[in-house]
Short mmCIF file of C-alpha atoms in Angstrom, two decimals:
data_model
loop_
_atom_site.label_atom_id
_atom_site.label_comp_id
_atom_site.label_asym_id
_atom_site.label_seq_id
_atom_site.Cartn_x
_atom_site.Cartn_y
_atom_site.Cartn_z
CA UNK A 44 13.91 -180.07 13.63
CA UNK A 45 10.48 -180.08 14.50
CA UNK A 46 8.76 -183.10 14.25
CA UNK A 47 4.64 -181.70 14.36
CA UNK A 48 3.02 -179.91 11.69
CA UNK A 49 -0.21 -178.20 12.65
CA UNK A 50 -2.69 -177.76 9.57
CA UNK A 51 -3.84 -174.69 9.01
CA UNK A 52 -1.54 -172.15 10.51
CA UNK A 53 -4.42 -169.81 10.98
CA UNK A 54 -8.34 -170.45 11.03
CA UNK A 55 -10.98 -168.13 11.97
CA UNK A 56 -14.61 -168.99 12.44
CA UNK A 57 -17.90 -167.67 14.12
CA UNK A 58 -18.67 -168.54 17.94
CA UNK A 59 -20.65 -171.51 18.07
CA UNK A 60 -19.22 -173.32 15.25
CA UNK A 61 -16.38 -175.64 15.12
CA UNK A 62 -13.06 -175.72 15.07
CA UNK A 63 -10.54 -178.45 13.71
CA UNK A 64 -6.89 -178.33 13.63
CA UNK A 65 -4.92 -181.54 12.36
CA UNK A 66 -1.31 -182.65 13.41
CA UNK A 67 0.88 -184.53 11.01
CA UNK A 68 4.20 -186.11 12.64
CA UNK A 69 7.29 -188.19 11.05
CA UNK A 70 8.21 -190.76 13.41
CA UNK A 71 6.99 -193.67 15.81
CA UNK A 72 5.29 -192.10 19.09
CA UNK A 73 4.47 -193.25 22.33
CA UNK A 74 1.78 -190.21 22.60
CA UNK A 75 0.61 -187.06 20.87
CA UNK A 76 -0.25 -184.31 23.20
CA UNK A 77 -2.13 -181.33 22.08
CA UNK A 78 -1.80 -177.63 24.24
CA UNK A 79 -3.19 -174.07 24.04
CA UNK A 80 -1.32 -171.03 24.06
CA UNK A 81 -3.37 -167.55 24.82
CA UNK A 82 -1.22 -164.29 23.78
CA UNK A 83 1.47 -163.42 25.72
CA UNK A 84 1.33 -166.60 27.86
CA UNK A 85 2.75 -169.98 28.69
CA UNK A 86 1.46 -172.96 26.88
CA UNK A 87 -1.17 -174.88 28.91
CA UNK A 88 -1.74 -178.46 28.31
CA UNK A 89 -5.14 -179.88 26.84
CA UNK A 90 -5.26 -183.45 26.38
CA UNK A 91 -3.01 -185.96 25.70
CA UNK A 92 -3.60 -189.77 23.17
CA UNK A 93 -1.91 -192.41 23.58
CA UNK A 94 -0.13 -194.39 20.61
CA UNK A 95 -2.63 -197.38 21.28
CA UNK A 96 -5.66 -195.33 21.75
CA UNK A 97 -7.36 -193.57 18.48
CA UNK A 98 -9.98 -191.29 20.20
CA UNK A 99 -10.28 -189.41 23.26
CA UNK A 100 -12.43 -186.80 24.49
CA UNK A 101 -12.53 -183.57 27.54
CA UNK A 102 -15.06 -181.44 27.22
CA UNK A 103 -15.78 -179.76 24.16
CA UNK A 104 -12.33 -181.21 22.69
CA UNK A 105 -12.10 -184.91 20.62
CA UNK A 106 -8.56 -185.85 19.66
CA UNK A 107 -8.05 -188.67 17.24
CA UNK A 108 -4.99 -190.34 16.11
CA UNK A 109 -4.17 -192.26 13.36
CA UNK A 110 -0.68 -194.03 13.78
CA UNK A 111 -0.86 -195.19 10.02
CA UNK A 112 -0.96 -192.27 8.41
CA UNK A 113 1.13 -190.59 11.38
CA UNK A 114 -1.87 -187.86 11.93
CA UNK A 115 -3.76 -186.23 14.84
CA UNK A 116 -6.74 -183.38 14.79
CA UNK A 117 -8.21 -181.45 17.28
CA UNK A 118 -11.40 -180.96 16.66
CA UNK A 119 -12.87 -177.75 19.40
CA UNK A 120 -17.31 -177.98 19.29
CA UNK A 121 -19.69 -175.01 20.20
CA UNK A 122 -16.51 -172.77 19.56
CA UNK A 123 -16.37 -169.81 22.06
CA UNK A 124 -14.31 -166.14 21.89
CA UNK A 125 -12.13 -167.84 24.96
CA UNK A 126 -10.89 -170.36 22.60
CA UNK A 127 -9.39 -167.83 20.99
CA UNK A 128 -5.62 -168.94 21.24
CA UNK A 129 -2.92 -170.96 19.43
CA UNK A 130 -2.51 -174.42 19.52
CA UNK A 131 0.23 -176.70 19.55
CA UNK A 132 0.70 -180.61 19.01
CA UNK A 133 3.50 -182.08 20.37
CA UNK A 134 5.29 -185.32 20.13
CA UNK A 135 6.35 -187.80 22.79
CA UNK A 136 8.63 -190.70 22.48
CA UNK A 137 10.06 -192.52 25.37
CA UNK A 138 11.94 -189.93 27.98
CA UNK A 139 12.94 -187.73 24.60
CA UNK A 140 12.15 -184.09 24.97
CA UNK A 141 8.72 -182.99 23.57
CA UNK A 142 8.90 -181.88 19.96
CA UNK A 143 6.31 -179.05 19.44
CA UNK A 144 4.79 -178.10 16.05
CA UNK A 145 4.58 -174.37 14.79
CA UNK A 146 0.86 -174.56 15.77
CA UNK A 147 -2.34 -173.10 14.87
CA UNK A 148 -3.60 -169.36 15.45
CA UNK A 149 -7.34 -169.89 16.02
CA UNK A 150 -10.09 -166.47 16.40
CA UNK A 151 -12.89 -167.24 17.12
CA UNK A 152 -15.09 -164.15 16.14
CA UNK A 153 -18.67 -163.38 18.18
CA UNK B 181 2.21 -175.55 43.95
CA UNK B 182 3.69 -172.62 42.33
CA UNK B 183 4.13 -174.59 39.59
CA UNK B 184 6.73 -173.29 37.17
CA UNK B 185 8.18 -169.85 37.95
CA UNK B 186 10.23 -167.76 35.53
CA UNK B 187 12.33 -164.55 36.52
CA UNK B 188 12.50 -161.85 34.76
CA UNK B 189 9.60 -161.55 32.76
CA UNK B 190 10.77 -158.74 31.01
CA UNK B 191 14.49 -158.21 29.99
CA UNK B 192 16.34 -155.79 27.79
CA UNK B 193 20.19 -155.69 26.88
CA UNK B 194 22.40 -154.73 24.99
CA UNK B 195 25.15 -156.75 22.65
CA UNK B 196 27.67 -158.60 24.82
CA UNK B 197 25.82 -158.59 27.90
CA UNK B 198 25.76 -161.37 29.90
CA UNK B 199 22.35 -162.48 32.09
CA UNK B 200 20.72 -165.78 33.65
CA UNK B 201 17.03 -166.59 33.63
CA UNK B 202 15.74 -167.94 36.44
CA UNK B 203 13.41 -171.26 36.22
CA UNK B 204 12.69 -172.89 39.35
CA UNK B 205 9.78 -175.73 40.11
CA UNK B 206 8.02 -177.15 43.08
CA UNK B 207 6.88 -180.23 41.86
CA UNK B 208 9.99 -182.46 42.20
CA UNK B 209 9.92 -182.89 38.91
CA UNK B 210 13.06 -184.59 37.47
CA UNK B 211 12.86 -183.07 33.55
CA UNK B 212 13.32 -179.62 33.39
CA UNK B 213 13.74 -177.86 29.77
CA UNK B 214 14.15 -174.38 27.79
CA UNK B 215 12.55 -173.31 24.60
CA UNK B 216 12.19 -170.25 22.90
CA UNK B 217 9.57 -168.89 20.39
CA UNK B 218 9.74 -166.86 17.54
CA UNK B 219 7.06 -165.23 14.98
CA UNK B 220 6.24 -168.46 12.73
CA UNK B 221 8.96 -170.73 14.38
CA UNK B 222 6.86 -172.30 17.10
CA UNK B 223 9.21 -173.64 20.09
CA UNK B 224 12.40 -174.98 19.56
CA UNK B 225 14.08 -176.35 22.15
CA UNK B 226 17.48 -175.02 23.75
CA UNK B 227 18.60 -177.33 26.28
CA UNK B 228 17.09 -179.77 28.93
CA UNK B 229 18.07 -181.90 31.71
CA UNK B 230 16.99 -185.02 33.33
CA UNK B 231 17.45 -184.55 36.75
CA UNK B 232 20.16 -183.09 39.03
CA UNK B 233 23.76 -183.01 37.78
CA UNK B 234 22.74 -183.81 33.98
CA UNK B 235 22.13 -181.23 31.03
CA UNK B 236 22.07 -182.36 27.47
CA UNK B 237 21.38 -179.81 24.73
CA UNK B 238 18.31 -179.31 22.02
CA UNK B 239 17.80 -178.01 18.78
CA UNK B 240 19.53 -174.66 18.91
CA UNK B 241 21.59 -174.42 22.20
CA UNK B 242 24.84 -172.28 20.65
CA UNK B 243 25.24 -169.25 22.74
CA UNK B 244 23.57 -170.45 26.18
CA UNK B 245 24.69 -172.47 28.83
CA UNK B 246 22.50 -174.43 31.27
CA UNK B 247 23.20 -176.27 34.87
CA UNK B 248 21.01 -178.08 36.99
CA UNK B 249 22.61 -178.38 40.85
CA UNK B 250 19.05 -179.04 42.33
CA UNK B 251 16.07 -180.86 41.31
CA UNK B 252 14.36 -177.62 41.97
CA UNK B 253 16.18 -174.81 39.71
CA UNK B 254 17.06 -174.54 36.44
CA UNK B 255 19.15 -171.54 35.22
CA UNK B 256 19.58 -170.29 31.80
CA UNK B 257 22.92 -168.28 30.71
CA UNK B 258 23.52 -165.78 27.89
CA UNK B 259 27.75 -165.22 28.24
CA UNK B 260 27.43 -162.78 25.31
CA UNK B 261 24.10 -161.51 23.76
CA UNK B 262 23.75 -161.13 20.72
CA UNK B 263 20.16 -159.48 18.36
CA UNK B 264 19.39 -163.00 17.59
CA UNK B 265 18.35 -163.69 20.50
CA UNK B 266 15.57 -161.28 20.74
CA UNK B 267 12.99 -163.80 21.57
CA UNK B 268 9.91 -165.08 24.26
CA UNK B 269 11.89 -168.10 26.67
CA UNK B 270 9.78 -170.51 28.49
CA UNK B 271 10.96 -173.37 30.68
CA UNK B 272 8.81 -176.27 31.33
CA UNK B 273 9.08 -179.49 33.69
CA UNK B 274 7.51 -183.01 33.89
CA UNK B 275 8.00 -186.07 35.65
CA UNK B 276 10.37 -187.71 33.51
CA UNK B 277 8.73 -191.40 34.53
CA UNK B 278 5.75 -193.30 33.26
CA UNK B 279 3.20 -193.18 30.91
CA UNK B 280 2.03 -189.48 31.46
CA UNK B 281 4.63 -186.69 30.28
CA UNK B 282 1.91 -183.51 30.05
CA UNK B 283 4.92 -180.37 30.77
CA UNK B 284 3.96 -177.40 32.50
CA UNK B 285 5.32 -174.38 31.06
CA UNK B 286 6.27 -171.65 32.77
CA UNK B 287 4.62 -168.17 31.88
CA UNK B 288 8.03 -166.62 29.96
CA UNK B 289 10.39 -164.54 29.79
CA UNK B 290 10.49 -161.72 27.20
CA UNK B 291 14.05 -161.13 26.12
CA UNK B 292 15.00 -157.84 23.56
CA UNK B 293 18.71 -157.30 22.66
CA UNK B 294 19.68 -154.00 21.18
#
């Protein structure tokens, strides 16, 4: 069973504004990793948070965590058309395989 | 680096036949896996392996078989397709050591049984 729940399953805003997407998981972690997928393509990895860390940013993206309430968002600034994509958290603990959410279908409209 | 290759990236058969997808990496990566994704289901994985010589399954492995004979390759069988398996496969790798496990994926295969 899938361990990640993205919130919401879809979102659409207007370039330039931005985007969050939140993560809710079920069990202890060692990180939370968070990955785009554009149409028709493999999913490419974005950033990854450690289970001790509670923010981290790349770019235009800041992840938080919150062990406690066993939570995650993505928050995407200055949104751009190219973000335009889904988005998938995924789960890591130990050597166990990744456990990927049903993700988040962002448009991001110009 | 390659990276991740998948062959086909287009299939279509019908029910009953048999096929492999091809996975192969050039990253020595030890942990090699297969998902597949459906409208609304996200990925769920299939089966995945640890390194040469060991396969363990996922979520929903019934009706595919995996092996892993080289660090490199990892090959996934369908003895007997069936409509339900009309779906987009991907097969990803990662080190399987230390702290960092981002997985490359693959770019898919697109599977349709008749």
């Amino acid at each position: 069973s899938q361990q990640g729940e993205e919130d919401p399953q879809a979102l659409s805003i207007q370039e330039g504004e931005n985007a969050t997407m939140n993560c809710s998981y079920k069990t202890s972690i060692n990180n939370l990793q968070w990955y785009r997928q554009n149409s028709g393509r493999g999913l490419v990895h974005l950033i990854l948070i450690r289970s001790n860390e509670r923010e981290k940013h790349s770019g235009r993206l800041r992840v938080t965590l919150d062990t406690s309430k066993k939570s995650s968002s993505l928050l995407i600034t200055a949104s751009r058309a190219a973000d335009t994509a889904s988005y998938f958290c995924a789960t890591a603990s130990g050597n166990t395989p990744l456990v990927f959410g049903k993700g988040t279908r962002l448009s991001v409209i110009a | 680096n390659a990276g991740v290759t998948q062959t086909p990236k287009f299939q279509v058969l019908k029910t009953g036949q048999s096929m492999t997808l091809q996975c192969a990496q050039d990253m020595n990566h030890e942990y090699m896996s297969w998902y597949r994704q459906d409208p609304g289901m996200g990925l769920r994985l299939i089966h995945y392996s640890v390194g040469a010589g060991i396969t363990d399954q996922g979520e929903v492995p019934n009706g595919y078989n995996v092996s892993r004979s080289t660090t490199e390759d990892f090959p996934l069988r369908l003895l007997s397709a069936a409509p339900s398996q009309t779906s987009v496969y991907f097969c990803a790798s990662r080190e399987l050591a230390g702290r960092y496990n981002e997985q490359f994926f693959g770019p898919g295969t697109r599977l349709t049984v008749l």
